[in-house]
Amino acid sequence: MEAIVIRRGETSPTVAERPRPDPGPGEVLVRTLRVGVDGTDREVIEGSHGGFPEGEDELVLGHEAVGVVESAEGTVFEEGDVVVPTVRRPPAEGPNEYFERGEPDMAPPDECVERGIDGAHGFMAEYFTSPAEYLVPVPDELAEWGFLVEPVSISEKAIEHASASRSAFDWNAETGLVLGNGSLGLLTLAMLESAGYDRTYCLGRRDRPDPTIDIIEELDGTYIDSRQTPVSEIPEAHEPMDFVYEATGYARHAFETIDALAPNGVGALLGVPEPWEFEIDGGRLHKEFVMNNKALVGSVNSNVSHFESAVETLADLPEWLFDDLVTGVHGLDDYEAAFADGDETTIKTAVQFSQI
Ligand code: NAP
Ligand code: BGC
Ligand code: ZN
């Protein structure tokens, strides 16, 4: 079967011939429909994040997948079911307390592997296998957009953890700010809108006309250009934010979020930046944080419960959003286009492996 891989020492993906996997006990064979591409895939390809499976020199890419059960192998699934796989699997030495609790998303990086990202092959292949416990069913009518379940699940988790940090008092979030107009940021903006935030904002660094700004405004959000309004000045330029969701991977934003927050607000940090030293006024930020009961939560990955919530969330998002957000679905004969970077008309892409 054909798979899209990144090889050690190379900076762009290749199509490779690999054996079709055989499902082991408790595993399901899945025929891949589509696999999405996000900022993390670009980090894996350039070598700044993730790594190869132990002892191997190539990694099958892809962690945002949707497929159809080809062989259910006596599990709870039936042939023809549409499913989405979760990303984390136990490390070589076997399951640990996080997996045993059904919370692999809470495992530190050295206590898990991530399919298509770090230490385990991903889903960009004509077929993949997975233990049934890591597959989440998706209604047939969502199959086309099922590869968006994984990124939406990332925000389900981040929002759940941020809200939990505010659960000890009467917190009613009215204003929400998303930092970053990539695919994760735009999906999250849509989620905040559909969750009933009164006013939402999304930060980018683009000139108009730009398709991401069009989506922000279509969603009823306000576009903020970081070149004109730094994050820390957003409360004066617009208003203080009850919730901030950082999805730029721009490390200064983690600290500027503290200033963007309203008293009692919470920020969720999602970006995965490279080491970068810069100056901040730590004393002022520390005091601001304490005296205004602010919170910041870091959040990575997601578990089955977040995938299940994401399926419901996705079903409620408007169809036009998917049409505008997903700017390219490319076959294996044209897979390079799915990874092309730097073109501002491209927002979210996917590779199509088969049809339902
Ligand atoms: P992406 O497509 O690279 O999006 C990042 C966006 O942020 C881009 O649109 C970029 O604008 C914008 N941006 C970067 N720096 C900015 C600045 N200084 N001011 C304004 N806008 C800025 O990535 P993504 O797939 O949406 O993911 C977003 C981040 O979340 C990445 O760092 C990714 O690694 C991380 N992530 C984390 C998790 C997790 O589990 N924690 C899951 C998925 C993704 P331009 O396009 O104009 O450059
Ligand atoms: C993936 C997560 C993963 C994270 C860190 C994200 O792009 O969606 O599943 O945990 O990267 O590697
Ligand atoms: Zn991702």
PDB file of C-alpha atoms in Angstrom, residues 50-194:
ATOM      1  CA  GLY A  50       8.372  14.807  17.270  1.00  0.00           C
ATOM      2  CA  GLY A  51      10.587  11.955  16.128  1.00  0.00           C
ATOM      3  CA  PHE A  52      10.936   8.643  14.310  1.00  0.00           C
ATOM      4  CA  PRO A  53       9.789   5.283  15.684  1.00  0.00           C
ATOM      5  CA  GLU A  54      12.580   3.561  17.652  1.00  0.00           C
ATOM      6  CA  GLY A  55      15.230   2.167  15.284  1.00  0.00           C
ATOM      7  CA  GLU A  56      13.560   3.495  12.094  1.00  0.00           C
ATOM      8  CA  ASP A  57      14.531   6.144   9.583  1.00  0.00           C
ATOM      9  CA  GLU A  58      11.092   7.026   8.257  1.00  0.00           C
ATOM     10  CA  LEU A  59       7.813   8.071   9.846  1.00  0.00           C
ATOM     11  CA  VAL A  60       4.378   7.687   8.267  1.00  0.00           C
ATOM     12  CA  LEU A  61       2.875  11.164   8.711  1.00  0.00           C
ATOM     13  CA  GLY A  62      -0.650  12.167   9.727  1.00  0.00           C
ATOM     14  CA  HIS A  63      -2.579  12.364  12.990  1.00  0.00           C
ATOM     15  CA  GLU A  64      -5.928  13.899  11.880  1.00  0.00           C
ATOM     16  CA  ALA A  65      -7.613  10.930  10.230  1.00  0.00           C
ATOM     17  CA  VAL A  66     -10.997   9.554   9.322  1.00  0.00           C
ATOM     18  CA  GLY A  67     -11.541   6.116   7.856  1.00  0.00           C
ATOM     19  CA  VAL A  68     -13.944   3.227   7.347  1.00  0.00           C
ATOM     20  CA  VAL A  69     -13.726  -0.063   9.229  1.00  0.00           C
ATOM     21  CA  GLU A  70     -12.516  -2.629   6.673  1.00  0.00           C
ATOM     22  CA  SER A  71     -12.217  -5.525   9.099  1.00  0.00           C
ATOM     23  CA  ALA A  72     -13.825  -5.275  12.557  1.00  0.00           C
ATOM     24  CA  GLU A  73     -12.056  -8.383  13.927  1.00  0.00           C
ATOM     25  CA  GLY A  74     -14.795  -9.201  16.431  1.00  0.00           C
ATOM     26  CA  THR A  75     -14.598  -5.809  18.168  1.00  0.00           C
ATOM     27  CA  VAL A  76     -17.530  -3.503  18.959  1.00  0.00           C
ATOM     28  CA  PHE A  77     -17.279  -2.087  15.435  1.00  0.00           C
ATOM     29  CA  GLU A  78     -18.852  -3.313  12.205  1.00  0.00           C
ATOM     30  CA  GLU A  79     -17.415  -3.236   8.717  1.00  0.00           C
ATOM     31  CA  GLY A  80     -18.423   0.046   7.104  1.00  0.00           C
ATOM     32  CA  ASP A  81     -18.443   2.095  10.332  1.00  0.00           C
ATOM     33  CA  VAL A  82     -16.857   5.518   9.955  1.00  0.00           C
ATOM     34  CA  VAL A  83     -14.221   6.048  12.665  1.00  0.00           C
ATOM     35  CA  VAL A  84     -11.643   8.567  13.832  1.00  0.00           C
ATOM     36  CA  PRO A  85      -8.489   7.390  15.666  1.00  0.00           C
ATOM     37  CA  THR A  86      -7.038   9.114  18.714  1.00  0.00           C
ATOM     38  CA  VAL A  87      -3.357  10.039  18.548  1.00  0.00           C
ATOM     39  CA  ARG A  88      -1.565   8.775  21.655  1.00  0.00           C
ATOM     40  CA  ARG A  89      -0.516   5.173  22.257  1.00  0.00           C
ATOM     41  CA  PRO A  90       1.415   3.558  25.128  1.00  0.00           C
ATOM     42  CA  PRO A  91       5.208   3.640  24.827  1.00  0.00           C
ATOM     43  CA  ALA A  92       7.257   0.495  24.021  1.00  0.00           C
ATOM     44  CA  GLU A  93       7.417  -0.571  27.667  1.00  0.00           C
ATOM     45  CA  GLY A  94       3.609  -0.771  27.724  1.00  0.00           C
ATOM     46  CA  PRO A  95       0.656   1.066  29.208  1.00  0.00           C
ATOM     47  CA  ASN A  96       1.148   3.302  32.245  1.00  0.00           C
ATOM     48  CA  GLU A  97      -1.231   4.881  34.771  1.00  0.00           C
ATOM     49  CA  TYR A  98      -2.379   7.552  32.278  1.00  0.00           C
ATOM     50  CA  PHE A  99      -3.467   4.982  29.703  1.00  0.00           C
ATOM     51  CA  GLU A 100      -4.992   2.764  32.383  1.00  0.00           C
ATOM     52  CA  ARG A 101      -7.153   5.725  33.491  1.00  0.00           C
ATOM     53  CA  GLY A 102      -8.174   6.536  29.914  1.00  0.00           C
ATOM     54  CA  GLU A 103      -6.260   9.828  30.157  1.00  0.00           C
ATOM     55  CA  PRO A 104      -3.295   9.399  27.793  1.00  0.00           C
ATOM     56  CA  ASP A 105      -3.556  13.116  27.035  1.00  0.00           C
ATOM     57  CA  MET A 106      -2.236  13.777  30.561  1.00  0.00           C
ATOM     58  CA  ALA A 107       0.891  11.625  30.083  1.00  0.00           C
ATOM     59  CA  PRO A 108       4.219  13.466  29.954  1.00  0.00           C
ATOM     60  CA  PRO A 109       5.933  13.222  26.531  1.00  0.00           C
ATOM     61  CA  ASP A 110       8.252  10.397  27.604  1.00  0.00           C
ATOM     62  CA  GLU A 111       5.321   8.243  28.774  1.00  0.00           C
ATOM     63  CA  CYS A 112       3.516   7.998  25.441  1.00  0.00           C
ATOM     64  CA  VAL A 113       4.065   7.992  21.698  1.00  0.00           C
ATOM     65  CA  GLU A 114       1.992  10.039  19.242  1.00  0.00           C
ATOM     66  CA  ARG A 115       0.968   8.501  15.926  1.00  0.00           C
ATOM     67  CA  GLY A 116       2.292  10.489  12.978  1.00  0.00           C
ATOM     68  CA  ILE A 117       4.163  12.843  15.299  1.00  0.00           C
ATOM     69  CA  ASP A 118       6.433  11.250  17.821  1.00  0.00           C
ATOM     70  CA  GLY A 119       7.700   7.668  17.899  1.00  0.00           C
ATOM     71  CA  ALA A 120       4.828   5.900  16.091  1.00  0.00           C
ATOM     72  CA  HIS A 121       3.632   5.726  12.496  1.00  0.00           C
ATOM     73  CA  GLY A 122       0.662   7.894  11.606  1.00  0.00           C
ATOM     74  CA  PHE A 123      -2.416   7.490   9.463  1.00  0.00           C
ATOM     75  CA  MET A 124      -1.314   8.825   6.047  1.00  0.00           C
ATOM     76  CA  ALA A 125      -1.526   5.388   4.441  1.00  0.00           C
ATOM     77  CA  GLU A 126      -4.195   3.544   2.506  1.00  0.00           C
ATOM     78  CA  TYR A 127      -4.874   1.378   5.586  1.00  0.00           C
ATOM     79  CA  PHE A 128      -4.018   1.556   9.272  1.00  0.00           C
ATOM     80  CA  THR A 129      -4.734  -0.607  12.294  1.00  0.00           C
ATOM     81  CA  SER A 130      -5.712   0.542  15.763  1.00  0.00           C
ATOM     82  CA  PRO A 131      -6.926  -1.028  19.004  1.00  0.00           C
ATOM     83  CA  ALA A 132     -10.707  -0.555  19.020  1.00  0.00           C
ATOM     84  CA  GLU A 133     -10.495   1.406  22.287  1.00  0.00           C
ATOM     85  CA  TYR A 134      -8.693   4.232  20.422  1.00  0.00           C
ATOM     86  CA  LEU A 135     -11.320   4.561  17.677  1.00  0.00           C
ATOM     87  CA  VAL A 136     -14.305   6.893  17.972  1.00  0.00           C
ATOM     88  CA  PRO A 137     -17.400   6.379  15.780  1.00  0.00           C
ATOM     89  CA  VAL A 138     -18.541   9.227  13.544  1.00  0.00           C
ATOM     90  CA  PRO A 139     -21.940   9.494  11.804  1.00  0.00           C
ATOM     91  CA  ASP A 140     -21.721   8.706   8.073  1.00  0.00           C
ATOM     92  CA  GLU A 141     -22.886  12.205   7.149  1.00  0.00           C
ATOM     93  CA  LEU A 142     -19.803  13.661   8.893  1.00  0.00           C
ATOM     94  CA  ALA A 143     -17.331  11.367   7.118  1.00  0.00           C
ATOM     95  CA  GLU A 144     -16.270  14.109   4.688  1.00  0.00           C
ATOM     96  CA  TRP A 145     -15.183  16.417   7.527  1.00  0.00           C
ATOM     97  CA  GLY A 146     -14.256  13.698  10.050  1.00  0.00           C
ATOM     98  CA  PHE A 147     -10.561  14.615   9.862  1.00  0.00           C
ATOM     99  CA  LEU A 148     -11.527  17.813  11.735  1.00  0.00           C
ATOM    100  CA  VAL A 149     -12.640  15.809  14.794  1.00  0.00           C
ATOM    101  CA  GLU A 150      -9.041  15.583  16.070  1.00  0.00           C
ATOM    102  CA  PRO A 151      -8.267  19.334  15.993  1.00  0.00           C
ATOM    103  CA  VAL A 152     -11.699  20.149  17.461  1.00  0.00           C
ATOM    104  CA  SER A 153     -10.985  17.604  20.230  1.00  0.00           C
ATOM    105  CA  ILE A 154      -7.799  19.531  21.073  1.00  0.00           C
ATOM    106  CA  SER A 155      -9.930  22.596  21.814  1.00  0.00           C
ATOM    107  CA  GLU A 156     -12.598  20.566  23.640  1.00  0.00           C
ATOM    108  CA  LYS A 157      -9.886  19.531  26.084  1.00  0.00           C
ATOM    109  CA  ALA A 158      -8.297  22.974  26.414  1.00  0.00           C
ATOM    110  CA  ILE A 159     -11.689  24.634  27.001  1.00  0.00           C
ATOM    111  CA  GLU A 160     -12.679  21.952  29.521  1.00  0.00           C
ATOM    112  CA  HIS A 161      -9.467  22.455  31.510  1.00  0.00           C
ATOM    113  CA  ALA A 162      -9.701  26.238  31.357  1.00  0.00           C
ATOM    114  CA  SER A 163     -13.343  26.176  32.491  1.00  0.00           C
ATOM    115  CA  ALA A 164     -12.473  23.734  35.288  1.00  0.00           C
ATOM    116  CA  SER A 165      -9.935  26.231  36.610  1.00  0.00           C
ATOM    117  CA  ARG A 166     -12.790  28.769  36.966  1.00  0.00           C
ATOM    118  CA  SER A 167     -15.308  26.324  38.452  1.00  0.00           C
ATOM    119  CA  ALA A 168     -14.820  27.422  42.073  1.00  0.00           C
ATOM    120  CA  PHE A 169     -16.743  30.671  41.545  1.00  0.00           C
ATOM    121  CA  ASP A 170     -19.486  32.132  39.398  1.00  0.00           C
ATOM    122  CA  TRP A 171     -17.635  32.620  36.087  1.00  0.00           C
ATOM    123  CA  ASN A 172     -19.611  33.729  33.056  1.00  0.00           C
ATOM    124  CA  ALA A 173     -17.334  34.168  30.079  1.00  0.00           C
ATOM    125  CA  GLU A 174     -18.685  36.816  27.713  1.00  0.00           C
ATOM    126  CA  THR A 175     -15.570  37.837  25.803  1.00  0.00           C
ATOM    127  CA  GLY A 176     -13.247  35.381  24.050  1.00  0.00           C
ATOM    128  CA  LEU A 177     -10.001  36.011  22.184  1.00  0.00           C
ATOM    129  CA  VAL A 178      -8.272  33.489  19.922  1.00  0.00           C
ATOM    130  CA  LEU A 179      -4.608  34.184  19.173  1.00  0.00           C
ATOM    131  CA  GLY A 180      -3.814  32.785  15.737  1.00  0.00           C
ATOM    132  CA  ASN A 181      -5.798  32.517  12.517  1.00  0.00           C
ATOM    133  CA  GLY A 182      -4.460  29.120  11.466  1.00  0.00           C
ATOM    134  CA  SER A 183      -6.846  26.191  11.189  1.00  0.00           C
ATOM    135  CA  LEU A 184      -6.802  25.483  14.942  1.00  0.00           C
ATOM    136  CA  GLY A 185      -7.503  29.123  15.781  1.00  0.00           C
ATOM    137  CA  LEU A 186     -10.365  29.440  13.284  1.00  0.00           C
ATOM    138  CA  LEU A 187     -12.027  26.196  14.391  1.00  0.00           C
ATOM    139  CA  THR A 188     -11.785  27.356  17.995  1.00  0.00           C
ATOM    140  CA  LEU A 189     -13.264  30.752  17.157  1.00  0.00           C
ATOM    141  CA  ALA A 190     -16.218  28.906  15.605  1.00  0.00           C
ATOM    142  CA  MET A 191     -16.523  26.827  18.784  1.00  0.00           C
ATOM    143  CA  LEU A 192     -16.586  29.931  21.007  1.00  0.00           C
ATOM    144  CA  GLU A 193     -19.248  31.484  18.774  1.00  0.00           C
ATOM    145  CA  SER A 194     -21.354  28.360  18.903  1.00  0.00           C
TER     146      SER A 194
END
